[in-house]
Amino acid sequence: IVRVDMSEYMERHAVSKMLGSSPGYVGYEDGGQLTEKIRRRPYSVVLFDEIEKAHPDVFNIMLQILEDGHLTDGKGRRVNFKNTVIIMTSNIASEYIMNMGKRGEFGFEEKVDGSKKSKKDSDRIKERVMEDLRSHFKPEFLNRVDEIITFHPLSEKQIRKIVNLQLMRVVERLKEQKITLTVTEEAKDWVGVKGFDPNLGARPLKRLIQSKLLDELAMQIIEKKINEGDNVEVNLNKDALAVTKV
């Protein structure tokens, strides 16, 4: 995957960084930040992250990639994009979605009683996203995009899967030190509830695991309370994670 952070291309002169400097300018020998990577790895997935932050001139470059499938770099070499998959992400309309969540209009995909929420919420989100996209991007740019996908809020099952994945990484790291870690279901539920934010999604999960679990494990290993070959259990004790040797 070739990831391009579009916040680095907010100014007009930054556009040249994609293609490379012209002859006689500093950085000419380095090549373009985008074209050089694709020239060396023509079969790539190219991720343009937060596309709305880029300067409008960048979209002229994007139009050429999406329409013609190639770019000419600063050294005059044609770089072929026809074997790449282009993915663009955007936070457009995110404020509107967050406000819906604060008003309780849009949250988990499933209600407390297990029934599915109305599809109207998803339709409203998609309509608003498309409206904002049309106001931000030119029609010729949007017309060259094959498909536009809107992300829905995470369900409770999906949050639990993310918790399991994050904790599995901790388990694997401790295995390298020959320490066996077991996390109880109650502890996983607690992490899922405390680590989820309706506005930020699952991003706080990592910070929670770091501060409430990894830091405690590290301290006990440093203090020799946990040693190689030990079995360690993480459970819930008075609304907090408890790390104990078993």
Coordinates of C-alpha atoms in Angstrom, one line a residue:
I1 CA 0.0 0.0 0.0
V2 CA 1.2 3.5 -0.9
R3 CA -0.3 6.0 1.6
V4 CA -0.4 9.6 0.7
D5 CA -1.3 12.0 3.5
M6 CA -3.1 14.8 1.7
S7 CA -2.6 17.3 4.6
E8 CA 0.9 17.6 3.3
Y9 CA -0.4 19.1 0.0
M10 CA -2.5 21.9 1.4
E11 CA -0.4 24.6 -0.4
R12 CA -0.2 25.2 -4.1
H13 CA 3.6 24.8 -4.4
A14 CA 3.3 21.4 -2.6
V15 CA 1.7 19.9 -5.7
S16 CA 5.2 19.7 -7.3
K17 CA 6.2 17.2 -4.5
M18 CA 4.0 14.6 -6.1
L19 CA 5.6 14.8 -9.5
G20 CA 9.1 15.9 -8.5
S21 CA 11.0 19.2 -8.9
S22 CA 11.7 20.6 -12.3
P23 CA 15.3 20.7 -13.6
G24 CA 17.4 23.2 -11.8
Y25 CA 15.4 23.1 -8.6
V26 CA 16.3 21.6 -5.2
G27 CA 15.2 17.9 -5.0
Y28 CA 15.2 17.3 -8.8
E29 CA 17.3 14.1 -8.3
D30 CA 14.9 12.7 -5.7
G31 CA 11.9 12.3 -8.0
G32 CA 8.3 12.7 -7.0
Q33 CA 6.9 11.4 -3.7
L34 CA 4.0 9.7 -5.6
T35 CA 5.4 9.1 -9.1
E36 CA 8.6 7.5 -7.8
K37 CA 6.8 5.0 -5.6
I38 CA 4.5 4.0 -8.4
R39 CA 7.3 3.8 -10.9
R40 CA 9.1 1.3 -8.7
R41 CA 5.9 -0.6 -7.6
P42 CA 3.4 -0.2 -10.4
Y43 CA 1.0 -2.9 -8.9
S44 CA 0.0 -1.0 -5.7
V45 CA -3.0 0.1 -3.7
V46 CA -2.7 3.9 -3.4
L47 CA -4.5 5.4 -0.4
F48 CA -5.1 9.2 -0.6
D49 CA -5.9 9.9 3.1
E50 CA -8.2 12.9 3.9
I51 CA -8.5 14.0 0.3
E52 CA -10.5 17.2 1.2
K53 CA -7.4 18.8 2.8
A54 CA -5.5 19.0 -0.4
H55 CA -5.1 22.2 -2.4
P56 CA -7.6 22.4 -5.3
D57 CA -4.7 22.2 -7.8
V58 CA -4.0 18.7 -6.6
F59 CA -7.3 17.6 -8.1
N60 CA -6.0 18.5 -11.5
I61 CA -3.4 15.8 -10.9
M62 CA -6.0 13.4 -9.6
L63 CA -8.1 14.0 -12.7
Q64 CA -5.2 12.9 -14.9
I65 CA -4.6 9.8 -12.9
L66 CA -8.3 8.8 -12.9
E67 CA -8.9 9.6 -16.5
D68 CA -5.7 8.9 -18.4
G69 CA -4.1 6.5 -16.0
H70 CA -0.7 8.0 -16.1
L71 CA 1.4 11.0 -14.9
T72 CA 4.6 12.6 -16.2
D73 CA 7.1 13.2 -13.5
G74 CA 9.6 16.1 -13.2
K75 CA 12.2 14.2 -15.2
G76 CA 9.8 13.7 -18.1
R77 CA 9.2 10.0 -17.5
R78 CA 5.7 8.7 -17.9
V79 CA 4.5 6.8 -14.8
N80 CA 1.7 4.3 -15.4
F81 CA -1.2 4.1 -12.9
K82 CA -3.3 1.7 -14.8
N83 CA -2.4 -1.3 -12.6
T84 CA -3.1 0.6 -9.3
V85 CA -6.2 0.6 -7.1
I86 CA -7.0 4.2 -6.0
I87 CA -8.7 4.6 -2.6
M88 CA -9.6 8.1 -1.2
T89 CA -10.8 8.8 2.3
S90 CA -12.6 11.9 3.5
N91 CA -14.1 13.3 6.7
I92 CA -16.6 15.4 4.8
A93 CA -20.0 15.6 6.7
S94 CA -18.4 14.0 9.8
E95 CA -19.6 17.0 11.9
Y96 CA -23.1 16.3 10.8
I97 CA -22.8 12.6 11.6
M98 CA -21.3 13.4 15.1
N99 CA -24.2 15.8 15.8
M100 CA -26.7 13.1 14.9
G101 CA -24.9 10.8 17.4
K102 CA -25.0 13.4 20.2
R103 CA -28.8 13.8 19.7
G104 CA -29.2 10.0 19.9
E105 CA -30.3 9.8 16.3
F106 CA -27.5 7.6 15.2
G107 CA -25.6 5.1 17.3
F108 CA -25.1 1.4 17.3
E109 CA -26.6 -0.5 14.4
E110 CA -28.6 -2.6 16.8
K111 CA -31.0 -1.3 19.5
V112 CA -30.9 -2.6 23.1
D113 CA -33.6 -5.1 22.4
G114 CA -31.5 -6.5 19.5
S115 CA -33.7 -5.2 16.7
K116 CA -32.2 -3.4 13.7
K117 CA -32.4 0.4 13.5
S118 CA -34.3 2.0 10.6
K119 CA -32.5 2.3 7.3
K120 CA -33.6 5.9 7.2
D121 CA -30.7 6.9 9.3
S122 CA -28.2 5.4 6.8
D123 CA -30.0 7.0 3.9
R124 CA -29.9 10.4 5.6
I125 CA -26.2 10.1 6.2
K126 CA -25.6 9.1 2.6
E127 CA -27.7 12.0 1.2
R128 CA -25.8 14.5 3.4
V129 CA -22.4 13.1 2.4
M130 CA -23.2 13.3 -1.3
E131 CA -24.5 16.8 -0.9
D132 CA -21.3 17.9 0.9
L133 CA -19.2 16.1 -1.7
R134 CA -20.9 17.9 -4.5
S135 CA -20.3 21.3 -2.8
H136 CA -16.6 20.6 -2.2
F137 CA -15.5 18.7 -5.3
K138 CA -16.0 19.6 -9.0
P139 CA -18.4 17.4 -10.9
E140 CA -15.7 16.2 -13.3
F141 CA -13.8 14.8 -10.4
L142 CA -16.7 13.0 -8.8
N143 CA -17.8 11.6 -12.2
R144 CA -14.5 9.8 -12.4
V145 CA -14.9 8.0 -9.1
D146 CA -16.2 4.5 -9.5
E147 CA -18.0 4.2 -6.2
I148 CA -18.6 6.3 -3.0
I149 CA -19.0 4.3 0.2
T150 CA -20.2 5.8 3.5
F151 CA -19.1 4.2 6.7
H152 CA -21.7 3.3 9.3
P153 CA -21.2 3.4 13.1
L154 CA -19.7 0.3 14.6
S155 CA -22.1 -2.3 16.1
E156 CA -21.5 -3.9 19.5
K157 CA -20.3 -7.1 17.8
Q158 CA -17.8 -5.2 15.8
I159 CA -16.5 -3.4 18.8
R160 CA -16.0 -6.7 20.5
K161 CA -14.0 -8.0 17.5
I162 CA -11.7 -5.0 17.7
V163 CA -11.2 -5.6 21.5
N164 CA -10.3 -9.2 20.8
L165 CA -7.8 -8.2 18.0
Q166 CA -6.1 -5.6 20.2
L167 CA -5.9 -8.0 23.2
M168 CA -4.6 -10.8 21.0
R169 CA -1.6 -8.6 20.1
V170 CA -0.9 -8.2 23.8
V171 CA -1.1 -12.0 24.2
E172 CA 1.3 -12.5 21.3
R173 CA 3.8 -10.0 22.7
L174 CA 3.9 -11.7 26.1
K175 CA 4.3 -15.1 24.4
E176 CA 7.6 -13.9 23.1
Q177 CA 8.6 -13.5 26.8
K178 CA 7.1 -16.9 27.6
I179 CA 4.3 -15.4 29.7
T180 CA 0.8 -16.7 29.2
L181 CA -2.0 -14.1 29.4
T182 CA -5.7 -14.8 29.8
V183 CA -8.3 -12.1 29.7
T184 CA -11.8 -12.8 31.1
E185 CA -15.0 -12.1 29.2
E186 CA -16.0 -9.5 31.9
A187 CA -12.7 -7.7 31.3
K188 CA -13.2 -7.7 27.6
D189 CA -16.7 -6.3 28.0
W190 CA -15.4 -3.5 30.2
V191 CA -12.7 -2.6 27.7
G192 CA -15.3 -2.5 24.9
V193 CA -17.6 -0.2 26.9
K194 CA -14.9 2.1 28.3
G195 CA -12.9 2.3 25.1
F196 CA -15.7 3.2 22.7
D197 CA -16.7 6.8 22.1
P198 CA -19.7 7.6 19.8
N199 CA -17.8 10.5 18.3
L200 CA -14.3 9.0 18.1
G201 CA -15.3 5.4 17.4
A202 CA -12.9 2.7 18.5
R203 CA -9.8 4.8 18.5
P204 CA -9.7 5.3 22.3
L205 CA -9.4 1.5 22.7
K206 CA -5.7 1.5 22.1
R207 CA -5.1 4.3 24.6
L208 CA -7.2 2.5 27.2
I209 CA -5.4 -0.8 26.7
Q210 CA -2.1 1.0 27.0
S211 CA -2.9 3.0 30.2
K212 CA -5.0 0.4 32.0
L213 CA -3.4 -2.9 30.9
L214 CA 0.0 -2.5 29.3
D215 CA 1.4 0.0 31.8
E216 CA 0.4 -2.3 34.7
L217 CA 1.9 -5.4 33.0
A218 CA 5.1 -3.5 32.4
M219 CA 5.4 -2.4 36.0
Q220 CA 4.8 -5.9 37.3
I221 CA 7.4 -7.3 34.9
I222 CA 10.0 -4.6 35.9
E223 CA 9.3 -5.3 39.6
K224 CA 9.7 -9.0 39.0
K225 CA 6.2 -9.7 40.1
I226 CA 5.6 -11.4 36.8
N227 CA 8.4 -13.6 35.4
E228 CA 9.1 -15.9 32.5
G229 CA 6.9 -18.9 32.5
D230 CA 4.1 -17.3 34.6
N231 CA 0.4 -17.5 33.9
V232 CA -1.3 -14.1 34.2
E233 CA -5.0 -13.4 34.3
V234 CA -6.8 -10.1 33.6
N235 CA -10.2 -9.8 35.2
L236 CA -12.5 -7.1 36.5
N237 CA -12.4 -5.8 40.0
K238 CA -14.5 -2.9 41.2
D239 CA -14.9 -1.3 37.7
A240 CA -11.2 -1.6 37.0
L241 CA -8.9 -4.1 35.3
A242 CA -6.9 -6.3 37.7
V243 CA -3.7 -8.1 36.7
T244 CA -3.0 -11.2 38.8
K245 CA -0.6 -14.1 38.6
V246 CA -2.3 -17.5 38.7

